[in-house]
Amino acid sequence: MTDLPTASPATTDGRSPNIVLTGFMGTGKSTVARELATRTGRRAIDTDDLIERLHGPIKALFADHGEAHFRALERSVARELGGERGLVISTGGGMLLDPANVIELTAGGRVFCLTASVDALLDRLLADDAVERPLLAGPDPRAAIRDLLAARADAYAAFEQVDTTWLTAAEVAESILGRLHA
């Protein structure tokens, strides 16, 4: 993956641990990553955006090659980013369900799991017209969200939790920075 963006020496010393954001879709990972990057002078990298830039739309990757292929691409990205330092990384909601990705990304960074109430997630996801969410196409998106959260609960619980339900991206970033400097 030679196209991987790396941290700029002008904005980081290249030794600082990465700040890694994970959590369910709609928790604000990408938005908070951009806020953290602005506040810290680090480069923000969204793993889903990176995969799409290098390999095409995620929906097409799933349709044409299957989930196993997509998960292999995630592992490759995790391995590459795990060797970098001084980044803010926002992952896809399922990326850190894979223990190999956890090993790669925790070796070089501190992971925060962004959370939100089911109602907040549903409101945010329904309001986001820019992203197609197959999950919401079913008859009961609220139940689908609850079921996926339950299935991912143990994996998400392994990381520091930051509830974003009532917070702005700036407030979430402030909370994370406070924890990093505590």
mmCIF file with all atom_site columns, C-alpha atoms in Angstrom:
data_model
loop_
_atom_site.group_PDB
_atom_site.id
_atom_site.type_symbol
_atom_site.label_atom_id
_atom_site.label_alt_id
_atom_site.label_comp_id
_atom_site.label_asym_id
_atom_site.label_entity_id
_atom_site.label_seq_id
_atom_site.pdbx_PDB_ins_code
_atom_site.Cartn_x
_atom_site.Cartn_y
_atom_site.Cartn_z
_atom_site.occupancy
_atom_site.B_iso_or_equiv
_atom_site.pdbx_formal_charge
_atom_site.auth_seq_id
_atom_site.auth_comp_id
_atom_site.auth_asym_id
_atom_site.auth_atom_id
_atom_site.pdbx_PDB_model_num
ATOM 1   C CA . MET A 1 1   ? 0.000   0.000   0.000  1.00 0.00 ? 1   MET A CA 1
ATOM 2   C CA . THR A 1 2   ? 2.279   2.693   -1.172 1.00 0.00 ? 2   THR A CA 1
ATOM 3   C CA . ASP A 1 3   ? -0.522  5.259   -1.423 1.00 0.00 ? 3   ASP A CA 1
ATOM 4   C CA . LEU A 1 4   ? -1.023  5.331   2.337  1.00 0.00 ? 4   LEU A CA 1
ATOM 5   C CA . PRO A 1 5   ? -0.937  8.875   3.686  1.00 0.00 ? 5   PRO A CA 1
ATOM 6   C CA . THR A 1 6   ? 1.667   9.299   6.384  1.00 0.00 ? 6   THR A CA 1
ATOM 7   C CA . ALA A 1 7   ? 2.044   11.800  9.161  1.00 0.00 ? 7   ALA A CA 1
ATOM 8   C CA . SER A 1 8   ? 3.717   15.022  8.167  1.00 0.00 ? 8   SER A CA 1
ATOM 9   C CA . PRO A 1 9   ? 6.936   15.759  10.074 1.00 0.00 ? 9   PRO A CA 1
ATOM 10  C CA . ALA A 1 10  ? 5.738   19.344  10.384 1.00 0.00 ? 10  ALA A CA 1
ATOM 11  C CA . THR A 1 11  ? 2.717   18.310  12.427 1.00 0.00 ? 11  THR A CA 1
ATOM 12  C CA . THR A 1 12  ? 3.957   15.424  14.549 1.00 0.00 ? 12  THR A CA 1
ATOM 13  C CA . ASP A 1 13  ? 7.216   13.992  15.768 1.00 0.00 ? 13  ASP A CA 1
ATOM 14  C CA . GLY A 1 14  ? 6.321   10.599  14.294 1.00 0.00 ? 14  GLY A CA 1
ATOM 15  C CA . ARG A 1 15  ? 6.689   8.958   17.710 1.00 0.00 ? 15  ARG A CA 1
ATOM 16  C CA . SER A 1 16  ? 3.460   10.003  19.417 1.00 0.00 ? 16  SER A CA 1
ATOM 17  C CA . PRO A 1 17  ? 0.962   7.163   19.797 1.00 0.00 ? 17  PRO A CA 1
ATOM 18  C CA . ASN A 1 18  ? -1.930  7.212   17.382 1.00 0.00 ? 18  ASN A CA 1
ATOM 19  C CA . ILE A 1 19  ? -5.388  8.186   18.575 1.00 0.00 ? 19  ILE A CA 1
ATOM 20  C CA . VAL A 1 20  ? -7.750  5.487   17.292 1.00 0.00 ? 20  VAL A CA 1
ATOM 21  C CA . LEU A 1 21  ? -11.521 5.939   17.233 1.00 0.00 ? 21  LEU A CA 1
ATOM 22  C CA . THR A 1 22  ? -13.866 3.008   16.858 1.00 0.00 ? 22  THR A CA 1
ATOM 23  C CA . GLY A 1 23  ? -17.529 2.379   17.531 1.00 0.00 ? 23  GLY A CA 1
ATOM 24  C CA . PHE A 1 24  ? -20.838 1.900   15.791 1.00 0.00 ? 24  PHE A CA 1
ATOM 25  C CA . MET A 1 25  ? -21.805 3.856   12.685 1.00 0.00 ? 25  MET A CA 1
ATOM 26  C CA . GLY A 1 26  ? -23.287 7.224   13.555 1.00 0.00 ? 26  GLY A CA 1
ATOM 27  C CA . THR A 1 27  ? -21.282 7.753   16.741 1.00 0.00 ? 27  THR A CA 1
ATOM 28  C CA . GLY A 1 28  ? -19.241 10.526  15.121 1.00 0.00 ? 28  GLY A CA 1
ATOM 29  C CA . LYS A 1 29  ? -15.908 8.815   14.545 1.00 0.00 ? 29  LYS A CA 1
ATOM 30  C CA . SER A 1 30  ? -14.975 10.643  11.334 1.00 0.00 ? 30  SER A CA 1
ATOM 31  C CA . THR A 1 31  ? -16.174 14.034  12.566 1.00 0.00 ? 31  THR A CA 1
ATOM 32  C CA . VAL A 1 32  ? -14.378 13.683  15.901 1.00 0.00 ? 32  VAL A CA 1
ATOM 33  C CA . ALA A 1 33  ? -11.223 12.492  14.113 1.00 0.00 ? 33  ALA A CA 1
ATOM 34  C CA . ARG A 1 34  ? -11.191 15.674  12.030 1.00 0.00 ? 34  ARG A CA 1
ATOM 35  C CA . GLU A 1 35  ? -11.720 17.766  15.184 1.00 0.00 ? 35  GLU A CA 1
ATOM 36  C CA . LEU A 1 36  ? -8.865  15.977  16.958 1.00 0.00 ? 36  LEU A CA 1
ATOM 37  C CA . ALA A 1 37  ? -6.613  16.426  13.926 1.00 0.00 ? 37  ALA A CA 1
ATOM 38  C CA . THR A 1 38  ? -7.329  20.154  13.887 1.00 0.00 ? 38  THR A CA 1
ATOM 39  C CA . ARG A 1 39  ? -6.613  20.493  17.601 1.00 0.00 ? 39  ARG A CA 1
ATOM 40  C CA . THR A 1 40  ? -3.443  18.385  17.613 1.00 0.00 ? 40  THR A CA 1
ATOM 41  C CA . GLY A 1 41  ? -1.936  19.096  14.202 1.00 0.00 ? 41  GLY A CA 1
ATOM 42  C CA . ARG A 1 42  ? -2.110  15.405  13.347 1.00 0.00 ? 42  ARG A CA 1
ATOM 43  C CA . ARG A 1 43  ? -3.362  13.891  10.108 1.00 0.00 ? 43  ARG A CA 1
ATOM 44  C CA . ALA A 1 44  ? -6.785  12.232  10.294 1.00 0.00 ? 44  ALA A CA 1
ATOM 45  C CA . ILE A 1 45  ? -7.234  8.983   8.395  1.00 0.00 ? 45  ILE A CA 1
ATOM 46  C CA . ASP A 1 46  ? -10.611 7.287   7.977  1.00 0.00 ? 46  ASP A CA 1
ATOM 47  C CA . THR A 1 47  ? -10.008 3.600   7.224  1.00 0.00 ? 47  THR A CA 1
ATOM 48  C CA . ASP A 1 48  ? -13.190 3.206   5.171  1.00 0.00 ? 48  ASP A CA 1
ATOM 49  C CA . ASP A 1 49  ? -12.323 6.283   3.090  1.00 0.00 ? 49  ASP A CA 1
ATOM 50  C CA . LEU A 1 50  ? -8.804  4.953   2.567  1.00 0.00 ? 50  LEU A CA 1
ATOM 51  C CA . ILE A 1 51  ? -10.091 1.557   1.418  1.00 0.00 ? 51  ILE A CA 1
ATOM 52  C CA . GLU A 1 52  ? -12.523 3.245   -0.966 1.00 0.00 ? 52  GLU A CA 1
ATOM 53  C CA . ARG A 1 53  ? -9.791  5.484   -2.375 1.00 0.00 ? 53  ARG A CA 1
ATOM 54  C CA . LEU A 1 54  ? -7.500  2.529   -3.000 1.00 0.00 ? 54  LEU A CA 1
ATOM 55  C CA . HIS A 1 55  ? -9.999  -0.183  -3.978 1.00 0.00 ? 55  HIS A CA 1
ATOM 56  C CA . GLY A 1 56  ? -13.356 1.370   -4.864 1.00 0.00 ? 56  GLY A CA 1
ATOM 57  C CA . PRO A 1 57  ? -16.720 1.705   -3.116 1.00 0.00 ? 57  PRO A CA 1
ATOM 58  C CA . ILE A 1 58  ? -17.223 -0.563  -0.121 1.00 0.00 ? 58  ILE A CA 1
ATOM 59  C CA . LYS A 1 59  ? -20.684 -1.564  -1.328 1.00 0.00 ? 59  LYS A CA 1
ATOM 60  C CA . ALA A 1 60  ? -19.146 -2.746  -4.627 1.00 0.00 ? 60  ALA A CA 1
ATOM 61  C CA . LEU A 1 61  ? -16.330 -4.558  -2.800 1.00 0.00 ? 61  LEU A CA 1
ATOM 62  C CA . PHE A 1 62  ? -18.904 -6.496  -0.783 1.00 0.00 ? 62  PHE A CA 1
ATOM 63  C CA . ALA A 1 63  ? -21.048 -7.215  -3.853 1.00 0.00 ? 63  ALA A CA 1
ATOM 64  C CA . ASP A 1 64  ? -18.197 -8.196  -6.176 1.00 0.00 ? 64  ASP A CA 1
ATOM 65  C CA . HIS A 1 65  ? -15.757 -9.897  -3.815 1.00 0.00 ? 65  HIS A CA 1
ATOM 66  C CA . GLY A 1 66  ? -17.605 -10.634 -0.565 1.00 0.00 ? 66  GLY A CA 1
ATOM 67  C CA . GLU A 1 67  ? -17.146 -9.663  3.049  1.00 0.00 ? 67  GLU A CA 1
ATOM 68  C CA . ALA A 1 68  ? -14.023 -11.818 3.504  1.00 0.00 ? 68  ALA A CA 1
ATOM 69  C CA . HIS A 1 69  ? -12.216 -9.781  0.841  1.00 0.00 ? 69  HIS A CA 1
ATOM 70  C CA . PHE A 1 70  ? -13.242 -6.508  2.487  1.00 0.00 ? 70  PHE A CA 1
ATOM 71  C CA . ARG A 1 71  ? -12.080 -7.751  5.902  1.00 0.00 ? 71  ARG A CA 1
ATOM 72  C CA . ALA A 1 72  ? -8.720  -8.724  4.351  1.00 0.00 ? 72  ALA A CA 1
ATOM 73  C CA . LEU A 1 73  ? -8.387  -5.164  3.034  1.00 0.00 ? 73  LEU A CA 1
ATOM 74  C CA . GLU A 1 74  ? -9.158  -3.873  6.547  1.00 0.00 ? 74  GLU A CA 1
ATOM 75  C CA . ARG A 1 75  ? -6.408  -6.110  7.967  1.00 0.00 ? 75  ARG A CA 1
ATOM 76  C CA . SER A 1 76  ? -3.945  -4.733  5.423  1.00 0.00 ? 76  SER A CA 1
ATOM 77  C CA . VAL A 1 77  ? -4.867  -1.152  6.343  1.00 0.00 ? 77  VAL A CA 1
ATOM 78  C CA . ALA A 1 78  ? -4.631  -1.945  10.077 1.00 0.00 ? 78  ALA A CA 1
ATOM 79  C CA . ARG A 1 79  ? -1.195  -3.487  9.590  1.00 0.00 ? 79  ARG A CA 1
ATOM 80  C CA . GLU A 1 80  ? 0.007   -0.438  7.635  1.00 0.00 ? 80  GLU A CA 1
ATOM 81  C CA . LEU A 1 81  ? -1.447  2.143   10.030 1.00 0.00 ? 81  LEU A CA 1
ATOM 82  C CA . GLY A 1 82  ? -0.263  0.193   13.057 1.00 0.00 ? 82  GLY A CA 1
ATOM 83  C CA . GLY A 1 83  ? 3.288   0.902   11.937 1.00 0.00 ? 83  GLY A CA 1
ATOM 84  C CA . GLU A 1 84  ? 2.668   4.649   11.745 1.00 0.00 ? 84  GLU A CA 1
ATOM 85  C CA . ARG A 1 85  ? 2.691   7.112   14.643 1.00 0.00 ? 85  ARG A CA 1
ATOM 86  C CA . GLY A 1 86  ? 1.166   10.509  15.308 1.00 0.00 ? 86  GLY A CA 1
ATOM 87  C CA . LEU A 1 87  ? -2.122  9.907   13.459 1.00 0.00 ? 87  LEU A CA 1
ATOM 88  C CA . VAL A 1 88  ? -5.798  10.181  14.320 1.00 0.00 ? 88  VAL A CA 1
ATOM 89  C CA . ILE A 1 89  ? -7.427  7.055   12.887 1.00 0.00 ? 89  ILE A CA 1
ATOM 90  C CA . SER A 1 90  ? -11.176 6.516   12.592 1.00 0.00 ? 90  SER A CA 1
ATOM 91  C CA . THR A 1 91  ? -12.105 2.915   11.847 1.00 0.00 ? 91  THR A CA 1
ATOM 92  C CA . GLY A 1 92  ? -15.104 1.324   10.258 1.00 0.00 ? 92  GLY A CA 1
ATOM 93  C CA . GLY A 1 93  ? -17.604 0.119   12.850 1.00 0.00 ? 93  GLY A CA 1
ATOM 94  C CA . GLY A 1 94  ? -16.601 -3.526  12.452 1.00 0.00 ? 94  GLY A CA 1
ATOM 95  C CA . MET A 1 95  ? -12.856 -3.158  11.970 1.00 0.00 ? 95  MET A CA 1
ATOM 96  C CA . LEU A 1 96  ? -11.856 -3.790  15.579 1.00 0.00 ? 96  LEU A CA 1
ATOM 97  C CA . LEU A 1 97  ? -14.066 -6.857  15.856 1.00 0.00 ? 97  LEU A CA 1
ATOM 98  C CA . ASP A 1 98  ? -11.105 -8.661  14.259 1.00 0.00 ? 98  ASP A CA 1
ATOM 99  C CA . PRO A 1 99  ? -8.478  -9.479  16.924 1.00 0.00 ? 99  PRO A CA 1
ATOM 100 C CA . ALA A 1 100 ? -5.667  -9.096  14.360 1.00 0.00 ? 100 ALA A CA 1
ATOM 101 C CA . ASN A 1 101 ? -6.713  -5.494  13.741 1.00 0.00 ? 101 ASN A CA 1
ATOM 102 C CA . VAL A 1 102 ? -6.911  -4.847  17.476 1.00 0.00 ? 102 VAL A CA 1
ATOM 103 C CA . ILE A 1 103 ? -3.337  -6.065  17.906 1.00 0.00 ? 103 ILE A CA 1
ATOM 104 C CA . GLU A 1 104 ? -2.076  -3.864  15.064 1.00 0.00 ? 104 GLU A CA 1
ATOM 105 C CA . LEU A 1 105 ? -3.866  -0.675  16.096 1.00 0.00 ? 105 LEU A CA 1
ATOM 106 C CA . THR A 1 106 ? -3.382  -0.944  19.865 1.00 0.00 ? 106 THR A CA 1
ATOM 107 C CA . ALA A 1 107 ? 0.353   -1.584  19.452 1.00 0.00 ? 107 ALA A CA 1
ATOM 108 C CA . GLY A 1 108 ? 0.846   1.947   18.200 1.00 0.00 ? 108 GLY A CA 1
ATOM 109 C CA . GLY A 1 109 ? -2.077  3.811   19.648 1.00 0.00 ? 109 GLY A CA 1
ATOM 110 C CA . ARG A 1 110 ? -4.739  4.366   22.238 1.00 0.00 ? 110 ARG A CA 1
ATOM 111 C CA . VAL A 1 111 ? -8.242  3.281   21.248 1.00 0.00 ? 111 VAL A CA 1
ATOM 112 C CA . PHE A 1 112 ? -11.428 5.094   22.199 1.00 0.00 ? 112 PHE A CA 1
ATOM 113 C CA . CYS A 1 113 ? -14.821 3.581   21.464 1.00 0.00 ? 113 CYS A CA 1
ATOM 114 C CA . LEU A 1 114 ? -17.439 6.215   20.701 1.00 0.00 ? 114 LEU A CA 1
ATOM 115 C CA . THR A 1 115 ? -20.940 5.257   21.800 1.00 0.00 ? 115 THR A CA 1
ATOM 116 C CA . ALA A 1 116 ? -24.417 6.756   21.600 1.00 0.00 ? 116 ALA A CA 1
ATOM 117 C CA . SER A 1 117 ? -27.958 5.759   22.480 1.00 0.00 ? 117 SER A CA 1
ATOM 118 C CA . VAL A 1 118 ? -29.950 3.741   19.945 1.00 0.00 ? 118 VAL A CA 1
ATOM 119 C CA . ASP A 1 119 ? -32.298 6.708   19.460 1.00 0.00 ? 119 ASP A CA 1
ATOM 120 C CA . ALA A 1 120 ? -29.398 9.088   18.794 1.00 0.00 ? 120 ALA A CA 1
ATOM 121 C CA . LEU A 1 121 ? -27.818 6.631   16.363 1.00 0.00 ? 121 LEU A CA 1
ATOM 122 C CA . LEU A 1 122 ? -31.070 6.165   14.466 1.00 0.00 ? 122 LEU A CA 1
ATOM 123 C CA . ASP A 1 123 ? -31.649 9.924   14.262 1.00 0.00 ? 123 ASP A CA 1
ATOM 124 C CA . ARG A 1 124 ? -28.099 10.568  13.039 1.00 0.00 ? 124 ARG A CA 1
ATOM 125 C CA . LEU A 1 125 ? -28.126 7.761   10.496 1.00 0.00 ? 125 LEU A CA 1
ATOM 126 C CA . LEU A 1 126 ? -31.502 8.733   9.067  1.00 0.00 ? 126 LEU A CA 1
ATOM 127 C CA . ALA A 1 127 ? -30.365 12.362  8.790  1.00 0.00 ? 127 ALA A CA 1
ATOM 128 C CA . ASP A 1 128 ? -27.200 11.423  6.858  1.00 0.00 ? 128 ASP A CA 1
ATOM 129 C CA . ASP A 1 129 ? -28.359 11.391  3.235  1.00 0.00 ? 129 ASP A CA 1
ATOM 130 C CA . ALA A 1 130 ? -24.785 11.297  1.947  1.00 0.00 ? 130 ALA A CA 1
ATOM 131 C CA . VAL A 1 131 ? -24.208 7.686   2.998  1.00 0.00 ? 131 VAL A CA 1
ATOM 132 C CA . GLU A 1 132 ? -26.274 4.686   1.967  1.00 0.00 ? 132 GLU A CA 1
ATOM 133 C CA . ARG A 1 133 ? -26.943 2.485   4.992  1.00 0.00 ? 133 ARG A CA 1
ATOM 134 C CA . PRO A 1 134 ? -28.277 -0.954  4.014  1.00 0.00 ? 134 PRO A CA 1
ATOM 135 C CA . LEU A 1 135 ? -29.021 -1.555  7.688  1.00 0.00 ? 135 LEU A CA 1
ATOM 136 C CA . LEU A 1 136 ? -31.718 1.109   7.596  1.00 0.00 ? 136 LEU A CA 1
ATOM 137 C CA . ALA A 1 137 ? -33.437 -0.386  4.544  1.00 0.00 ? 137 ALA A CA 1
ATOM 138 C CA . GLY A 1 138 ? -34.986 -3.203  6.593  1.00 0.00 ? 138 GLY A CA 1
ATOM 139 C CA . PRO A 1 139 ? -38.398 -3.151  8.231  1.00 0.00 ? 139 PRO A CA 1
ATOM 140 C CA . ASP A 1 140 ? -37.112 -2.254  11.730 1.00 0.00 ? 140 ASP A CA 1
ATOM 141 C CA . PRO A 1 141 ? -33.851 -0.275  11.701 1.00 0.00 ? 141 PRO A CA 1
ATOM 142 C CA . ARG A 1 142 ? -34.071 0.384   15.462 1.00 0.00 ? 142 ARG A CA 1
ATOM 143 C CA . ALA A 1 143 ? -34.103 -3.364  16.167 1.00 0.00 ? 143 ALA A CA 1
ATOM 144 C CA . ALA A 1 144 ? -31.275 -3.895  13.677 1.00 0.00 ? 144 ALA A CA 1
ATOM 145 C CA . ILE A 1 145 ? -29.161 -1.295  15.489 1.00 0.00 ? 145 ILE A CA 1
ATOM 146 C CA . ARG A 1 146 ? -29.939 -2.867  18.883 1.00 0.00 ? 146 ARG A CA 1
ATOM 147 C CA . ASP A 1 147 ? -29.057 -6.340  17.580 1.00 0.00 ? 147 ASP A CA 1
ATOM 148 C CA . LEU A 1 148 ? -25.754 -5.240  16.061 1.00 0.00 ? 148 LEU A CA 1
ATOM 149 C CA . LEU A 1 149 ? -24.804 -3.295  19.188 1.00 0.00 ? 149 LEU A CA 1
ATOM 150 C CA . ALA A 1 150 ? -25.535 -6.374  21.304 1.00 0.00 ? 150 ALA A CA 1
ATOM 151 C CA . ALA A 1 151 ? -23.434 -8.559  19.006 1.00 0.00 ? 151 ALA A CA 1
ATOM 152 C CA . ARG A 1 152 ? -20.524 -6.101  19.179 1.00 0.00 ? 152 ARG A CA 1
ATOM 153 C CA . ALA A 1 153 ? -20.829 -5.225  22.874 1.00 0.00 ? 153 ALA A CA 1
ATOM 154 C CA . ASP A 1 154 ? -17.937 -7.358  24.121 1.00 0.00 ? 154 ASP A CA 1
ATOM 155 C CA . ALA A 1 155 ? -15.551 -6.166  21.404 1.00 0.00 ? 155 ALA A CA 1
ATOM 156 C CA . TYR A 1 156 ? -16.460 -2.507  21.938 1.00 0.00 ? 156 TYR A CA 1
ATOM 157 C CA . ALA A 1 157 ? -16.189 -2.870  25.738 1.00 0.00 ? 157 ALA A CA 1
ATOM 158 C CA . ALA A 1 158 ? -12.473 -3.643  25.419 1.00 0.00 ? 158 ALA A CA 1
ATOM 159 C CA . PHE A 1 159 ? -11.758 0.051   24.782 1.00 0.00 ? 159 PHE A CA 1
ATOM 160 C CA . GLU A 1 160 ? -12.205 3.327   26.652 1.00 0.00 ? 160 GLU A CA 1
ATOM 161 C CA . GLN A 1 161 ? -15.803 4.467   26.170 1.00 0.00 ? 161 GLN A CA 1
ATOM 162 C CA . VAL A 1 162 ? -16.866 7.994   25.213 1.00 0.00 ? 162 VAL A CA 1
ATOM 163 C CA . ASP A 1 163 ? -20.628 8.550   25.057 1.00 0.00 ? 163 ASP A CA 1
ATOM 164 C CA . THR A 1 164 ? -21.363 11.023  22.257 1.00 0.00 ? 164 THR A CA 1
ATOM 165 C CA . THR A 1 165 ? -25.151 11.060  22.659 1.00 0.00 ? 165 THR A CA 1
ATOM 166 C CA . TRP A 1 166 ? -25.411 14.616  23.993 1.00 0.00 ? 166 TRP A CA 1
ATOM 167 C CA . LEU A 1 167 ? -21.984 15.979  23.037 1.00 0.00 ? 167 LEU A CA 1
ATOM 168 C CA . THR A 1 168 ? -20.716 17.987  20.087 1.00 0.00 ? 168 THR A CA 1
ATOM 169 C CA . ALA A 1 169 ? -17.653 16.786  18.189 1.00 0.00 ? 169 ALA A CA 1
ATOM 170 C CA . ALA A 1 170 ? -15.637 19.510  19.940 1.00 0.00 ? 170 ALA A CA 1
ATOM 171 C CA . GLU A 1 171 ? -16.779 18.259  23.359 1.00 0.00 ? 171 GLU A CA 1
ATOM 172 C CA . VAL A 1 172 ? -15.937 14.652  22.473 1.00 0.00 ? 172 VAL A CA 1
ATOM 173 C CA . ALA A 1 173 ? -12.489 15.728  21.257 1.00 0.00 ? 173 ALA A CA 1
ATOM 174 C CA . GLU A 1 174 ? -11.963 17.684  24.481 1.00 0.00 ? 174 GLU A CA 1
ATOM 175 C CA . SER A 1 175 ? -12.905 14.612  26.534 1.00 0.00 ? 175 SER A CA 1
ATOM 176 C CA . ILE A 1 176 ? -10.460 12.428  24.616 1.00 0.00 ? 176 ILE A CA 1
ATOM 177 C CA . LEU A 1 177 ? -7.646  14.972  24.859 1.00 0.00 ? 177 LEU A CA 1
ATOM 178 C CA . GLY A 1 178 ? -8.296  15.293  28.583 1.00 0.00 ? 178 GLY A CA 1
ATOM 179 C CA . ARG A 1 179 ? -7.924  11.537  28.984 1.00 0.00 ? 179 ARG A CA 1
ATOM 180 C CA . LEU A 1 180 ? -4.756  11.487  26.910 1.00 0.00 ? 180 LEU A CA 1
ATOM 181 C CA . HIS A 1 181 ? -3.172  14.159  29.092 1.00 0.00 ? 181 HIS A CA 1
ATOM 182 C CA . ALA A 1 182 ? -4.410  12.793  32.434 1.00 0.00 ? 182 ALA A CA 1
#
